[in-house]
Amino acid sequence: MLNVAVLISGAGSNLRAFLEAAADADYPARVVAVGADRDAEGLQHAADFGIPSFSVPFRAFESREAWGEELAAQLRAWNPDLIVLSGLMRLLPERVVNEFAPRIVNTHPAYLPEFPGAHGVRDALAAGVTETGASVIVVDGGVDTGPIVAQERVPVEPGDTEATLHDRIKPVERRLLIDVVRRIATGELELGQ
Ligand code: GAR
């Protein structure tokens, strides 16, 4: 059984889908803890599933490094085999990446390397592309620069807003994430040492 810690910042709808998948006895991974960089609404999903959660509020620390130090300590306490960034809207500090890499994956609402960063959906719309996508990558310390382990195209429809397009991308992200974690858990996908 692969022990997974999930980090979020917001609503955690993808987290919820992952918790539902992981609740299946046949799924080879389980969520051991959910953390956030603020008092995130999505922590409620962890509570709904009886899973411990923690918050390390970025704003409570005087530096990124100090925040990263505490985040690493919280994660370490759960001894996760894998960390999933599921809508964590903050770059992980280098010390966290160094400690846990390559066992950190991130979901992103665009077809990387297209439209990296915090506004992947908005940037794709602004660029006027006819298709964008969803990606799951291994986190390497850059902004969405790590190796891509799964991705799929999603069409942009006429009249799409950021919200409608994001709503169409998220189910694809969820499916990719659930499959990537399953493949990591079964050894089908190796992240390296
Ligand atoms: C997801 O689309 C995730 O890929 C994105 O935030 C959303 C979180 O939604 N993350 C990024 O853009 C990271 N650069 P959720 O809180 O409803 O799961």
PDB file of C-alpha atoms and ligand atoms in Angstrom:
ATOM      1  CA  MET A   1       0.000   0.000   0.000  1.00  0.00           C
ATOM      2  CA  LEU A   2       1.442   3.366  -1.050  1.00  0.00           C
ATOM      3  CA  ASN A   3       1.060   6.055   1.628  1.00  0.00           C
ATOM      4  CA  VAL A   4       0.207   9.408   0.094  1.00  0.00           C
ATOM      5  CA  ALA A   5       0.183  12.906   1.585  1.00  0.00           C
ATOM      6  CA  VAL A   6      -1.791  15.492  -0.388  1.00  0.00           C
ATOM      7  CA  LEU A   7      -1.215  19.260  -0.313  1.00  0.00           C
ATOM      8  CA  ILE A   8      -3.900  21.742  -1.343  1.00  0.00           C
ATOM      9  CA  SER A   9      -4.642  25.468  -1.228  1.00  0.00           C
ATOM     10  CA  GLY A  10      -8.291  25.766  -2.155  1.00  0.00           C
ATOM     11  CA  ALA A  11     -11.552  23.927  -2.694  1.00  0.00           C
ATOM     12  CA  GLY A  12      -9.900  20.536  -3.061  1.00  0.00           C
ATOM     13  CA  SER A  13     -12.340  19.094  -5.579  1.00  0.00           C
ATOM     14  CA  ASN A  14      -9.566  17.011  -7.125  1.00  0.00           C
ATOM     15  CA  LEU A  15      -8.513  15.910  -3.647  1.00  0.00           C
ATOM     16  CA  ARG A  16     -12.058  14.736  -3.004  1.00  0.00           C
ATOM     17  CA  ALA A  17     -12.089  12.668  -6.199  1.00  0.00           C
ATOM     18  CA  PHE A  18      -8.768  11.150  -5.184  1.00  0.00           C
ATOM     19  CA  LEU A  19     -10.061  10.351  -1.682  1.00  0.00           C
ATOM     20  CA  GLU A  20     -13.066   8.633  -3.256  1.00  0.00           C
ATOM     21  CA  ALA A  21     -10.810   6.544  -5.503  1.00  0.00           C
ATOM     22  CA  ALA A  22      -8.492   5.678  -2.617  1.00  0.00           C
ATOM     23  CA  ALA A  23     -11.430   4.570  -0.473  1.00  0.00           C
ATOM     24  CA  ASP A  24     -11.838   1.581  -2.813  1.00  0.00           C
ATOM     25  CA  ALA A  25     -10.252  -1.436  -1.141  1.00  0.00           C
ATOM     26  CA  ASP A  26      -8.750  -2.478  -4.488  1.00  0.00           C
ATOM     27  CA  TYR A  27      -6.920   0.820  -4.973  1.00  0.00           C
ATOM     28  CA  PRO A  28      -3.232   0.340  -4.092  1.00  0.00           C
ATOM     29  CA  ALA A  29      -2.705   3.720  -2.366  1.00  0.00           C
ATOM     30  CA  ARG A  30      -4.203   5.476   0.625  1.00  0.00           C
ATOM     31  CA  VAL A  31      -4.154   9.051   1.833  1.00  0.00           C
ATOM     32  CA  VAL A  32      -2.413   9.334   5.212  1.00  0.00           C
ATOM     33  CA  ALA A  33      -2.702  13.113   5.617  1.00  0.00           C
ATOM     34  CA  VAL A  34      -3.850  16.256   3.843  1.00  0.00           C
ATOM     35  CA  GLY A  35      -2.015  19.545   4.328  1.00  0.00           C
ATOM     36  CA  ALA A  36      -2.568  23.110   3.211  1.00  0.00           C
ATOM     37  CA  ASP A  37      -0.712  26.421   3.077  1.00  0.00           C
ATOM     38  CA  ARG A  38      -3.730  28.241   4.497  1.00  0.00           C
ATOM     39  CA  ASP A  39      -7.023  27.535   6.191  1.00  0.00           C
ATOM     40  CA  ALA A  40      -8.220  25.862   2.986  1.00  0.00           C
ATOM     41  CA  GLU A  41     -11.855  24.994   2.438  1.00  0.00           C
ATOM     42  CA  GLY A  42     -10.792  21.654   0.970  1.00  0.00           C
ATOM     43  CA  LEU A  43      -9.456  20.378   4.306  1.00  0.00           C
ATOM     44  CA  GLN A  44     -13.082  19.529   5.050  1.00  0.00           C
ATOM     45  CA  HIS A  45     -12.848  16.672   2.524  1.00  0.00           C
ATOM     46  CA  ALA A  46     -10.153  15.068   4.654  1.00  0.00           C
ATOM     47  CA  ALA A  47     -12.399  15.363   7.704  1.00  0.00           C
ATOM     48  CA  ASP A  48     -15.283  13.801   5.741  1.00  0.00           C
ATOM     49  CA  PHE A  49     -13.088  10.772   5.053  1.00  0.00           C
ATOM     50  CA  GLY A  50     -11.686  10.611   8.593  1.00  0.00           C
ATOM     51  CA  ILE A  51      -8.208  11.535   7.388  1.00  0.00           C
ATOM     52  CA  PRO A  52      -5.920  13.756   9.470  1.00  0.00           C
ATOM     53  CA  SER A  53      -5.122  17.195   8.145  1.00  0.00           C
ATOM     54  CA  PHE A  54      -2.738  20.001   8.953  1.00  0.00           C
ATOM     55  CA  SER A  55      -2.292  23.575   7.913  1.00  0.00           C
ATOM     56  CA  VAL A  56       1.014  25.416   7.696  1.00  0.00           C
ATOM     57  CA  PRO A  57      -0.136  28.973   6.930  1.00  0.00           C
ATOM     58  CA  PHE A  58       2.410  30.629   4.685  1.00  0.00           C
ATOM     59  CA  ARG A  59       1.552  34.036   6.110  1.00  0.00           C
ATOM     60  CA  ALA A  60       2.411  32.957   9.643  1.00  0.00           C
ATOM     61  CA  PHE A  61       6.110  32.564   8.766  1.00  0.00           C
ATOM     62  CA  GLU A  62       8.691  35.255   8.326  1.00  0.00           C
ATOM     63  CA  SER A  63      10.349  33.626   5.324  1.00  0.00           C
ATOM     64  CA  ARG A  64       9.706  31.018   2.650  1.00  0.00           C
ATOM     65  CA  GLU A  65      12.507  28.973   4.140  1.00  0.00           C
ATOM     66  CA  ALA A  66      10.930  28.981   7.614  1.00  0.00           C
ATOM     67  CA  TRP A  67       7.610  27.966   6.080  1.00  0.00           C
ATOM     68  CA  GLY A  68       9.305  25.191   4.131  1.00  0.00           C
ATOM     69  CA  GLU A  69      11.034  23.960   7.258  1.00  0.00           C
ATOM     70  CA  GLU A  70       7.722  23.517   9.078  1.00  0.00           C
ATOM     71  CA  LEU A  71       5.976  22.060   6.026  1.00  0.00           C
ATOM     72  CA  ALA A  72       8.758  19.470   5.667  1.00  0.00           C
ATOM     73  CA  ALA A  73       8.481  18.601   9.371  1.00  0.00           C
ATOM     74  CA  GLN A  74       4.712  18.103   9.099  1.00  0.00           C
ATOM     75  CA  LEU A  75       5.077  15.937   5.999  1.00  0.00           C
ATOM     76  CA  ARG A  76       7.915  13.908   7.503  1.00  0.00           C
ATOM     77  CA  ALA A  77       5.733  13.019  10.484  1.00  0.00           C
ATOM     78  CA  TRP A  78       3.452  11.046   8.134  1.00  0.00           C
ATOM     79  CA  ASN A  79       6.327   9.255   6.441  1.00  0.00           C
ATOM     80  CA  PRO A  80       4.664   9.450   3.011  1.00  0.00           C
ATOM     81  CA  ASP A  81       5.818   7.335   0.081  1.00  0.00           C
ATOM     82  CA  LEU A  82       4.448  10.004  -2.244  1.00  0.00           C
ATOM     83  CA  ILE A  83       3.371  13.637  -1.965  1.00  0.00           C
ATOM     84  CA  VAL A  84       0.630  14.834  -4.309  1.00  0.00           C
ATOM     85  CA  LEU A  85       0.278  18.568  -4.949  1.00  0.00           C
ATOM     86  CA  SER A  86      -3.392  18.888  -5.801  1.00  0.00           C
ATOM     87  CA  GLY A  87      -3.990  22.587  -6.301  1.00  0.00           C
ATOM     88  CA  LEU A  88      -1.191  23.784  -4.008  1.00  0.00           C
ATOM     89  CA  MET A  89      -0.817  27.313  -5.356  1.00  0.00           C
ATOM     90  CA  ARG A  90       2.664  27.917  -4.031  1.00  0.00           C
ATOM     91  CA  LEU A  91       6.094  26.879  -5.234  1.00  0.00           C
ATOM     92  CA  LEU A  92       7.507  24.248  -2.897  1.00  0.00           C
ATOM     93  CA  PRO A  93      10.689  25.533  -1.210  1.00  0.00           C
ATOM     94  CA  GLU A  94      13.883  23.895  -2.379  1.00  0.00           C
ATOM     95  CA  ARG A  95      14.481  22.190   0.979  1.00  0.00           C
ATOM     96  CA  VAL A  96      11.113  20.397   0.710  1.00  0.00           C
ATOM     97  CA  VAL A  97      11.816  19.322  -2.867  1.00  0.00           C
ATOM     98  CA  ASN A  98      15.318  18.187  -1.918  1.00  0.00           C
ATOM     99  CA  GLU A  99      14.025  16.065   0.944  1.00  0.00           C
ATOM    100  CA  PHE A 100      11.198  14.302  -0.886  1.00  0.00           C
ATOM    101  CA  ALA A 101      12.066  14.386  -4.612  1.00  0.00           C
ATOM    102  CA  PRO A 102      11.413  12.500  -6.825  1.00  0.00           C
ATOM    103  CA  ARG A 103       8.424  11.340  -4.773  1.00  0.00           C
ATOM    104  CA  ILE A 104       6.362  14.479  -5.403  1.00  0.00           C
ATOM    105  CA  VAL A 105       3.838  14.834  -8.232  1.00  0.00           C
ATOM    106  CA  ASN A 106       1.758  17.836  -9.216  1.00  0.00           C
ATOM    107  CA  THR A 107      -1.416  18.189 -11.255  1.00  0.00           C
ATOM    108  CA  HIS A 108      -1.707  21.120 -13.629  1.00  0.00           C
ATOM    109  CA  PRO A 109      -4.682  22.377 -15.673  1.00  0.00           C
ATOM    110  CA  ALA A 110      -2.823  22.775 -18.988  1.00  0.00           C
ATOM    111  CA  TYR A 111      -0.887  20.702 -21.483  1.00  0.00           C
ATOM    112  CA  LEU A 112       2.624  21.362 -20.172  1.00  0.00           C
ATOM    113  CA  PRO A 113       5.043  22.784 -21.161  1.00  0.00           C
ATOM    114  CA  GLU A 114       2.270  25.052 -22.455  1.00  0.00           C
ATOM    115  CA  PHE A 115       0.895  27.534 -19.899  1.00  0.00           C
ATOM    116  CA  PRO A 116       2.804  26.756 -16.701  1.00  0.00           C
ATOM    117  CA  GLY A 117       2.246  28.695 -13.479  1.00  0.00           C
ATOM    118  CA  ALA A 118      -0.671  29.775 -11.356  1.00  0.00           C
ATOM    119  CA  HIS A 119      -3.048  30.709 -14.209  1.00  0.00           C
ATOM    120  CA  GLY A 120      -2.839  27.826 -16.651  1.00  0.00           C
ATOM    121  CA  VAL A 121      -6.501  27.995 -17.649  1.00  0.00           C
ATOM    122  CA  ARG A 122      -6.677  31.784 -17.925  1.00  0.00           C
ATOM    123  CA  ASP A 123      -3.459  31.928 -19.940  1.00  0.00           C
ATOM    124  CA  ALA A 124      -4.688  29.300 -22.411  1.00  0.00           C
ATOM    125  CA  LEU A 125      -7.920  31.256 -22.960  1.00  0.00           C
ATOM    126  CA  ALA A 126      -6.021  34.511 -23.378  1.00  0.00           C
ATOM    127  CA  ALA A 127      -3.759  32.880 -25.975  1.00  0.00           C
ATOM    128  CA  GLY A 128      -6.805  31.902 -28.033  1.00  0.00           C
ATOM    129  CA  VAL A 129      -5.800  28.253 -28.453  1.00  0.00           C
ATOM    130  CA  THR A 130      -8.414  25.733 -29.585  1.00  0.00           C
ATOM    131  CA  GLU A 131      -7.195  23.048 -27.237  1.00  0.00           C
ATOM    132  CA  THR A 132      -5.438  22.969 -23.925  1.00  0.00           C
ATOM    133  CA  GLY A 133      -5.226  20.049 -21.507  1.00  0.00           C
ATOM    134  CA  ALA A 134      -4.284  18.552 -18.186  1.00  0.00           C
ATOM    135  CA  SER A 135      -0.928  17.240 -16.988  1.00  0.00           C
ATOM    136  CA  VAL A 136       0.623  15.359 -14.104  1.00  0.00           C
ATOM    137  CA  ILE A 137       4.321  16.013 -13.578  1.00  0.00           C
ATOM    138  CA  VAL A 138       7.101  15.069 -11.186  1.00  0.00           C
ATOM    139  CA  VAL A 139       8.068  18.150  -9.166  1.00  0.00           C
ATOM    140  CA  ASP A 140      11.649  19.288  -9.687  1.00  0.00           C
ATOM    141  CA  GLY A 141      11.874  22.689  -8.014  1.00  0.00           C
ATOM    142  CA  GLY A 142      10.980  24.783 -11.077  1.00  0.00           C
ATOM    143  CA  VAL A 143       7.572  26.177 -11.968  1.00  0.00           C
ATOM    144  CA  ASP A 144       5.895  23.195 -13.658  1.00  0.00           C
ATOM    145  CA  THR A 145       9.147  22.136 -15.315  1.00  0.00           C
ATOM    146  CA  GLY A 146       9.486  18.550 -14.080  1.00  0.00           C
ATOM    147  CA  PRO A 147       9.129  15.374 -16.141  1.00  0.00           C
ATOM    148  CA  ILE A 148       5.607  14.859 -17.502  1.00  0.00           C
ATOM    149  CA  VAL A 149       4.168  11.491 -16.481  1.00  0.00           C
ATOM    150  CA  ALA A 150       0.658  11.843 -17.936  1.00  0.00           C
ATOM    151  CA  GLN A 151      -1.237  14.367 -20.005  1.00  0.00           C
ATOM    152  CA  GLU A 152      -4.296  14.659 -22.154  1.00  0.00           C
ATOM    153  CA  ARG A 153      -5.765  17.267 -24.467  1.00  0.00           C
ATOM    154  CA  VAL A 154      -9.006  19.090 -23.631  1.00  0.00           C
ATOM    155  CA  PRO A 155     -10.768  21.202 -26.294  1.00  0.00           C
ATOM    156  CA  VAL A 156     -11.512  24.882 -25.719  1.00  0.00           C
ATOM    157  CA  GLU A 157     -15.144  25.479 -26.730  1.00  0.00           C
ATOM    158  CA  PRO A 158     -16.474  28.738 -28.218  1.00  0.00           C
ATOM    159  CA  GLY A 159     -17.782  30.903 -25.390  1.00  0.00           C
ATOM    160  CA  ASP A 160     -15.699  29.179 -22.742  1.00  0.00           C
ATOM    161  CA  THR A 161     -14.938  31.208 -19.642  1.00  0.00           C
ATOM    162  CA  GLU A 162     -12.099  30.415 -17.262  1.00  0.00           C
ATOM    163  CA  ALA A 163     -14.647  28.678 -15.038  1.00  0.00           C
ATOM    164  CA  THR A 164     -16.315  26.543 -17.742  1.00  0.00           C
ATOM    165  CA  LEU A 165     -12.982  25.512 -19.227  1.00  0.00           C
ATOM    166  CA  HIS A 166     -11.523  24.693 -15.816  1.00  0.00           C
ATOM    167  CA  ASP A 167     -14.628  22.623 -15.018  1.00  0.00           C
ATOM    168  CA  ARG A 168     -14.007  20.602 -18.193  1.00  0.00           C
ATOM    169  CA  ILE A 169     -10.302  20.141 -17.410  1.00  0.00           C
ATOM    170  CA  LYS A 170     -10.665  19.036 -13.794  1.00  0.00           C
ATOM    171  CA  PRO A 171     -12.317  15.654 -14.455  1.00  0.00           C
ATOM    172  CA  VAL A 172      -9.433  14.860 -16.823  1.00  0.00           C
ATOM    173  CA  GLU A 173      -6.885  15.904 -14.174  1.00  0.00           C
ATOM    174  CA  ARG A 174      -8.604  13.658 -11.643  1.00  0.00           C
ATOM    175  CA  ARG A 175      -8.580  10.657 -13.934  1.00  0.00           C
ATOM    176  CA  LEU A 176      -4.896  11.190 -14.795  1.00  0.00           C
ATOM    177  CA  LEU A 177      -3.911  11.647 -11.137  1.00  0.00           C
ATOM    178  CA  ILE A 178      -5.773   8.553  -9.948  1.00  0.00           C
ATOM    179  CA  ASP A 179      -4.124   6.525 -12.712  1.00  0.00           C
ATOM    180  CA  VAL A 180      -0.624   7.936 -12.129  1.00  0.00           C
ATOM    181  CA  VAL A 181      -0.752   7.165  -8.391  1.00  0.00           C
ATOM    182  CA  ARG A 182      -2.049   3.666  -9.158  1.00  0.00           C
ATOM    183  CA  ARG A 183       0.839   3.099 -11.564  1.00  0.00           C
ATOM    184  CA  ILE A 184       3.366   4.381  -9.021  1.00  0.00           C
ATOM    185  CA  ALA A 185       1.867   2.139  -6.333  1.00  0.00           C
ATOM    186  CA  THR A 186       2.039  -0.962  -8.511  1.00  0.00           C
ATOM    187  CA  GLY A 187       5.574  -0.211  -9.687  1.00  0.00           C
ATOM    188  CA  GLU A 188       4.425   0.228 -13.285  1.00  0.00           C
ATOM    189  CA  LEU A 189       5.701   3.815 -13.136  1.00  0.00           C
ATOM    190  CA  GLU A 190       9.070   4.411 -11.499  1.00  0.00           C
ATOM    191  CA  LEU A 191       9.972   7.882 -10.300  1.00  0.00           C
ATOM    192  CA  GLY A 192      13.663   7.119  -9.746  1.00  0.00           C
ATOM    193  CA  GLN A 193      15.739   7.471  -6.595  1.00  0.00           C
TER     194      GLN A 193
HETATM  195  C1  GAR B   1      -6.609  22.224 -10.182  1.00  0.00           C
HETATM  196  O1  GAR B   1      -7.067  22.467 -11.486  1.00  0.00           O
HETATM  197  C2  GAR B   1      -5.100  22.134 -10.144  1.00  0.00           C
HETATM  198  O2  GAR B   1      -4.559  21.526 -11.245  1.00  0.00           O
HETATM  199  C3  GAR B   1      -4.738  23.588 -10.126  1.00  0.00           C
HETATM  200  O3  GAR B   1      -5.607  24.124  -9.175  1.00  0.00           O
HETATM  201  C4  GAR B   1      -6.861  23.434  -9.277  1.00  0.00           C
HETATM  202  C5  GAR B   1      -7.319  23.042  -7.906  1.00  0.00           C
HETATM  203  O4  GAR B   1      -8.667  22.735  -7.887  1.00  0.00           O
HETATM  204  N1  GAR B   1      -3.353  23.758  -9.806  1.00  0.00           N
HETATM  205  C6  GAR B   1      -2.580  24.649 -10.390  1.00  0.00           C
HETATM  206  O5  GAR B   1      -2.983  25.466 -11.197  1.00  0.00           O
HETATM  207  C7  GAR B   1      -1.133  24.602  -9.961  1.00  0.00           C
HETATM  208  N2  GAR B   1      -0.333  25.390 -10.823  1.00  0.00           N
HETATM  209  P1  GAR B   1      -9.341  22.029  -6.638  1.00  0.00           P
HETATM  210  O6  GAR B   1      -8.865  22.779  -5.398  1.00  0.00           O
HETATM  211  O7  GAR B   1     -10.816  22.187  -6.837  1.00  0.00           O
HETATM  212  O8  GAR B   1      -8.919  20.602  -6.640  1.00  0.00           O
END
